[in-house]
Coordinates of C-alpha atoms in Angstrom, one line a residue:
M1 CA -20.6 27.1 -4.4
L2 CA -20.3 25.2 -1.1
L3 CA -17.3 23.0 -0.7
A4 CA -17.7 19.7 1.2
A5 CA -15.9 19.7 4.6
L6 CA -12.9 17.2 4.5
A7 CA -13.3 14.3 6.9
V8 CA -11.1 13.2 9.8
L9 CA -11.6 9.4 10.1
T10 CA -10.2 7.7 13.2
A11 CA -9.0 4.1 12.6
T12 CA -8.1 1.2 14.9
P13 CA -6.1 -1.9 13.9
A14 CA -9.4 -3.5 13.1
T15 CA -10.9 -0.8 11.0
V16 CA -7.9 1.0 9.3
E17 CA -8.0 -0.9 6.0
A18 CA -11.9 -0.2 5.6
Q19 CA -11.4 3.5 6.5
L20 CA -8.5 3.8 4.0
A21 CA -10.8 2.4 1.3
A22 CA -13.7 4.7 2.4
A23 CA -11.6 7.9 2.5
K24 CA -12.2 10.5 0.0
P25 CA -9.6 12.8 -1.6
G26 CA -8.3 15.3 0.9
D27 CA -9.5 13.2 4.0
T28 CA -7.4 12.3 6.9
V29 CA -7.3 8.9 8.4
R30 CA -5.8 9.2 11.9
L31 CA -4.5 6.1 13.5
S32 CA -5.0 5.6 17.2
G33 CA -2.2 5.0 19.6
E34 CA -2.3 1.2 19.2
V35 CA 0.0 -1.4 17.8
Y36 CA -0.9 -2.1 14.1
G37 CA 0.8 -5.5 13.0
R38 CA 0.3 -5.1 9.2
I39 CA -1.6 -2.6 7.1
V40 CA -2.4 -3.6 3.5
V41 CA -3.2 -0.8 1.0
R42 CA -3.9 -2.7 -2.3
D43 CA -5.8 -1.5 -5.3
L44 CA -6.6 1.9 -3.8
K45 CA -6.1 4.8 -6.2
K46 CA -7.1 8.2 -4.8
A47 CA -7.5 11.4 -6.8
A48 CA -5.9 14.7 -5.8
P49 CA -5.7 16.0 -3.0
R50 CA -4.1 13.0 -1.5
V51 CA -5.5 11.1 1.6
T52 CA -3.4 11.7 4.6
I53 CA -2.6 8.8 7.0
D54 CA -1.7 10.4 10.3
A55 CA 0.4 7.7 12.1
K56 CA 2.1 10.0 14.6
A57 CA 0.6 8.2 17.7
A58 CA 0.8 4.6 16.1
T59 CA 3.3 1.7 16.3
I60 CA 3.3 -0.3 13.2
G61 CA 4.9 -3.5 12.0
V62 CA 4.5 -3.3 8.2
V63 CA 2.7 -1.2 5.7
A64 CA 2.5 -2.9 2.4
W65 CA 1.5 -0.9 -0.7
T66 CA 0.4 -2.5 -3.9
D67 CA -1.2 -0.9 -6.9
A68 CA -2.0 2.2 -4.8
S69 CA -1.8 5.9 -5.4
G70 CA -2.7 9.2 -3.8
F71 CA -1.6 9.0 -0.2
T72 CA 0.7 10.7 2.3
L73 CA 1.8 8.8 5.4
V74 CA 3.0 11.0 8.2
G75 CA 4.8 9.7 11.2
G76 CA 4.7 6.2 12.9
V77 CA 7.3 4.0 14.8
F78 CA 7.9 1.0 12.7
R79 CA 9.3 -2.0 14.5
H80 CA 9.6 -5.1 12.4
S81 CA 12.1 -8.0 12.6
G82 CA 11.3 -9.4 9.1
N83 CA 12.5 -8.2 5.7
Y84 CA 11.0 -4.8 5.7
A85 CA 8.9 -2.3 7.6
Q86 CA 7.4 -0.8 4.6
I87 CA 7.2 -2.0 0.9
V88 CA 5.8 0.0 -2.0
Q89 CA 5.1 -2.1 -5.2
N90 CA 3.7 -1.0 -8.4
S91 CA 2.4 2.2 -6.8
E92 CA 2.7 6.0 -7.6
N93 CA 2.1 9.4 -5.9
I94 CA 2.9 8.3 -2.4
D95 CA 4.7 10.4 0.2
L96 CA 6.3 8.7 3.2
V97 CA 7.1 11.4 5.7
D98 CA 8.7 11.6 9.3
G99 CA 8.6 7.9 10.3
I100 CA 11.0 6.1 12.7
Y101 CA 12.1 2.7 11.4
V102 CA 13.9 0.2 13.7
D103 CA 14.8 -3.5 13.8
A104 CA 14.0 -4.4 10.2
T105 CA 16.3 -7.2 9.1
N106 CA 16.5 -6.3 5.3
S107 CA 15.4 -2.7 4.9
G108 CA 13.4 -0.2 6.6
M109 CA 11.7 0.7 3.4
T110 CA 11.6 -1.0 0.0
I111 CA 10.4 0.8 -3.2
Q112 CA 9.9 -1.4 -6.1
G113 CA 8.4 -0.8 -9.6
S114 CA 6.9 2.5 -8.5
R115 CA 6.9 6.1 -9.6
H116 CA 6.6 9.5 -8.1
I117 CA 7.4 8.5 -4.5
S118 CA 8.8 10.8 -1.9
V119 CA 10.6 9.7 1.2
M120 CA 11.2 12.9 3.5
G121 CA 12.4 13.3 7.1
N122 CA 12.5 9.7 8.2
A123 CA 14.9 8.2 10.7
F124 CA 16.3 4.6 10.2
R125 CA 17.8 2.8 13.2
N126 CA 18.6 -0.7 12.3
P127 CA 21.5 -3.0 11.2
S128 CA 20.2 -3.0 7.5
D129 CA 19.5 -0.9 4.7
G130 CA 17.4 2.3 5.3
V131 CA 15.9 2.6 1.8
D132 CA 16.2 0.2 -1.1
V133 CA 15.0 1.3 -4.5
I134 CA 14.4 -1.1 -7.3
N135 CA 13.3 -0.6 -11.0
S136 CA 11.6 2.8 -9.9
A137 CA 11.5 6.4 -11.3
F138 CA 10.9 9.8 -10.0
V139 CA 11.8 9.0 -6.5
D140 CA 12.9 11.7 -4.1
I141 CA 14.8 10.8 -1.0
E142 CA 15.5 13.9 1.1
R143 CA 16.4 14.9 4.8
N144 CA 16.4 11.4 6.1
N145 CA 19.0 10.1 8.6
C146 CA 20.4 6.6 9.1
L147 CA 22.3 5.4 12.2
V148 CA 23.8 1.8 12.4
A149 CA 25.5 1.8 15.8
Q150 CA 26.7 -1.8 15.9
P151 CA 28.4 -4.1 13.1
A152 CA 26.4 -6.6 11.5
G153 CA 26.9 -9.4 9.0
G154 CA 27.5 -8.2 5.4
H155 CA 27.0 -4.4 5.2
A156 CA 24.2 -2.0 5.5
D157 CA 23.5 1.0 3.3
C158 CA 21.5 4.0 4.2
V159 CA 20.1 4.2 0.6
Q160 CA 20.9 1.6 -2.2
L161 CA 19.4 1.3 -5.7
W162 CA 19.6 -1.5 -8.2
N163 CA 17.6 -2.9 -11.1
T164 CA 16.8 -6.4 -12.3
K165 CA 17.6 -7.8 -15.8
G166 CA 15.3 -6.8 -18.4
A167 CA 13.6 -4.1 -16.4
P168 CA 14.0 -0.3 -16.8
V169 CA 16.9 1.3 -14.9
D170 CA 16.2 3.5 -11.9
S171 CA 15.7 7.0 -13.1
D172 CA 14.9 10.6 -12.1
I173 CA 16.2 10.1 -8.7
T174 CA 17.0 12.9 -6.2
I175 CA 19.0 12.0 -3.0
A176 CA 19.6 15.2 -1.0
W177 CA 20.4 16.6 2.5
N178 CA 20.5 13.1 4.0
A179 CA 22.9 11.8 6.7
A180 CA 24.4 8.5 7.3
V181 CA 26.4 7.5 10.4
G182 CA 28.1 4.3 11.6
Y183 CA 28.7 0.8 10.3
E184 CA 27.1 1.3 6.9
Q185 CA 27.7 2.6 3.4
G186 CA 26.0 5.8 2.3
F187 CA 24.1 6.3 -0.8
S188 CA 24.9 3.9 -3.6
M189 CA 23.7 2.5 -7.0
M190 CA 25.8 -0.6 -7.2
G191 CA 23.8 -3.4 -9.2
G192 CA 22.2 -4.1 -12.4
T193 CA 22.6 -2.2 -15.6
G194 CA 22.9 1.5 -14.1
A195 CA 20.8 4.5 -13.5
A196 CA 19.7 7.5 -15.4
R197 CA 19.1 11.2 -14.5
A198 CA 20.1 10.9 -10.9
N199 CA 21.0 14.0 -8.8
I200 CA 23.0 13.2 -5.5
H201 CA 23.8 16.4 -3.6
D202 CA 24.5 17.9 -0.1
N203 CA 24.5 14.5 1.7
S204 CA 26.7 13.9 4.6
Y205 CA 28.5 10.5 5.6
A206 CA 30.5 9.5 8.7
G207 CA 31.2 5.8 8.6
V208 CA 33.6 3.0 8.3
M209 CA 33.0 1.7 4.7
G210 CA 34.7 2.6 1.5
Y211 CA 31.8 4.1 -0.4
A212 CA 30.1 7.3 1.0
G213 CA 28.3 7.2 -2.4
G214 CA 29.0 4.8 -5.1
W215 CA 27.3 5.3 -8.4
L216 CA 28.5 3.0 -11.2
N217 CA 27.4 3.2 -14.8
C218 CA 25.3 6.3 -14.5
T219 CA 24.2 7.5 -17.8
P220 CA 24.1 11.2 -19.0
G221 CA 22.2 13.4 -16.7
C222 CA 23.8 12.1 -13.4
T223 CA 25.4 14.4 -11.1
M224 CA 27.1 14.1 -7.6
K225 CA 28.0 17.4 -6.1
D226 CA 28.6 19.0 -2.7
N227 CA 28.6 15.9 -0.5
V228 CA 30.8 15.4 2.5
A229 CA 32.3 12.2 3.9
M230 CA 34.2 11.8 7.3
T231 CA 36.2 9.0 8.6
L232 CA 35.2 7.5 12.1
N233 CA 38.0 6.7 14.6
V234 CA 37.0 3.0 14.3
T235 CA 37.5 2.8 10.6
A236 CA 39.9 0.1 9.6
P237 CA 43.3 1.6 8.6
G238 CA 43.7 2.4 5.1
T239 CA 40.0 2.9 4.5
H240 CA 38.7 6.2 3.6
P241 CA 35.0 6.8 2.4
A242 CA 34.7 8.2 -1.0
W243 CA 32.3 9.7 -3.4
I244 CA 32.4 7.9 -6.8
M245 CA 30.4 8.3 -10.0
T246 CA 31.1 6.6 -13.3
G247 CA 29.4 6.6 -16.7
P248 CA 29.4 8.7 -19.9
G249 CA 28.3 12.2 -19.2
S250 CA 28.1 12.0 -15.5
A251 CA 29.6 14.7 -13.3
A252 CA 31.0 14.5 -9.9
E253 CA 32.1 17.9 -8.3
R254 CA 32.9 19.6 -5.1
N255 CA 32.6 16.3 -3.0
L256 CA 34.8 16.0 0.0
N257 CA 36.2 12.5 0.7
G258 CA 37.2 11.2 4.2
P259 CA 40.9 11.3 5.0
K260 CA 42.9 8.1 5.1
N261 CA 43.8 7.0 8.6

């Protein structure tokens, strides 16, 4: 049996959306070294193996995913002064890997109403949230890093989850081997009606806020283990970052809180 060769399609800002629509499972769409203002991936569902978007040479403003599935996005420098540099809505089976996110006002990445999303190896350099997760399930956030070098209004979070009234809680979440440094909180679930089956482990935090990880009302199946928090010299006196998890059946073990200064 002869197997069809997988295609490598080169895309420019003018052709990228058409190339994504035309790509077959297993193909690669390679972005040229240009500036892509906004890429819209809507109503595109690819079968396995996934379509790879090679963005390592590209600078991108926004990627907006809606009702999409079956993609891996690798690389890219995301520069956007609006609400987010990447938004994933009502989508599934998408991997977001090795991107650099700077300047987004609200979040580098927002995942809403989606399932089976992986966020791996990204760097967030902005005065806002790194990753926001809302009403989503089966989300893996691993080996990313967040750096907020200057204080901003309100507070930033490296990773923050919440859910809206009447929607399912965030569930089956893994947050592991991430690092957060600076004027931000770490890895928290602070709003809505709680979370289910979340596993937060082996993360590190060095910052000025009280929560290195704050998970409130996490139902059975939630664990927070082997995380480390440190206190920066600029931390306000009396503030020490802590790992906190509450909820029936949740477990928090072997976490190191930052010392009081």
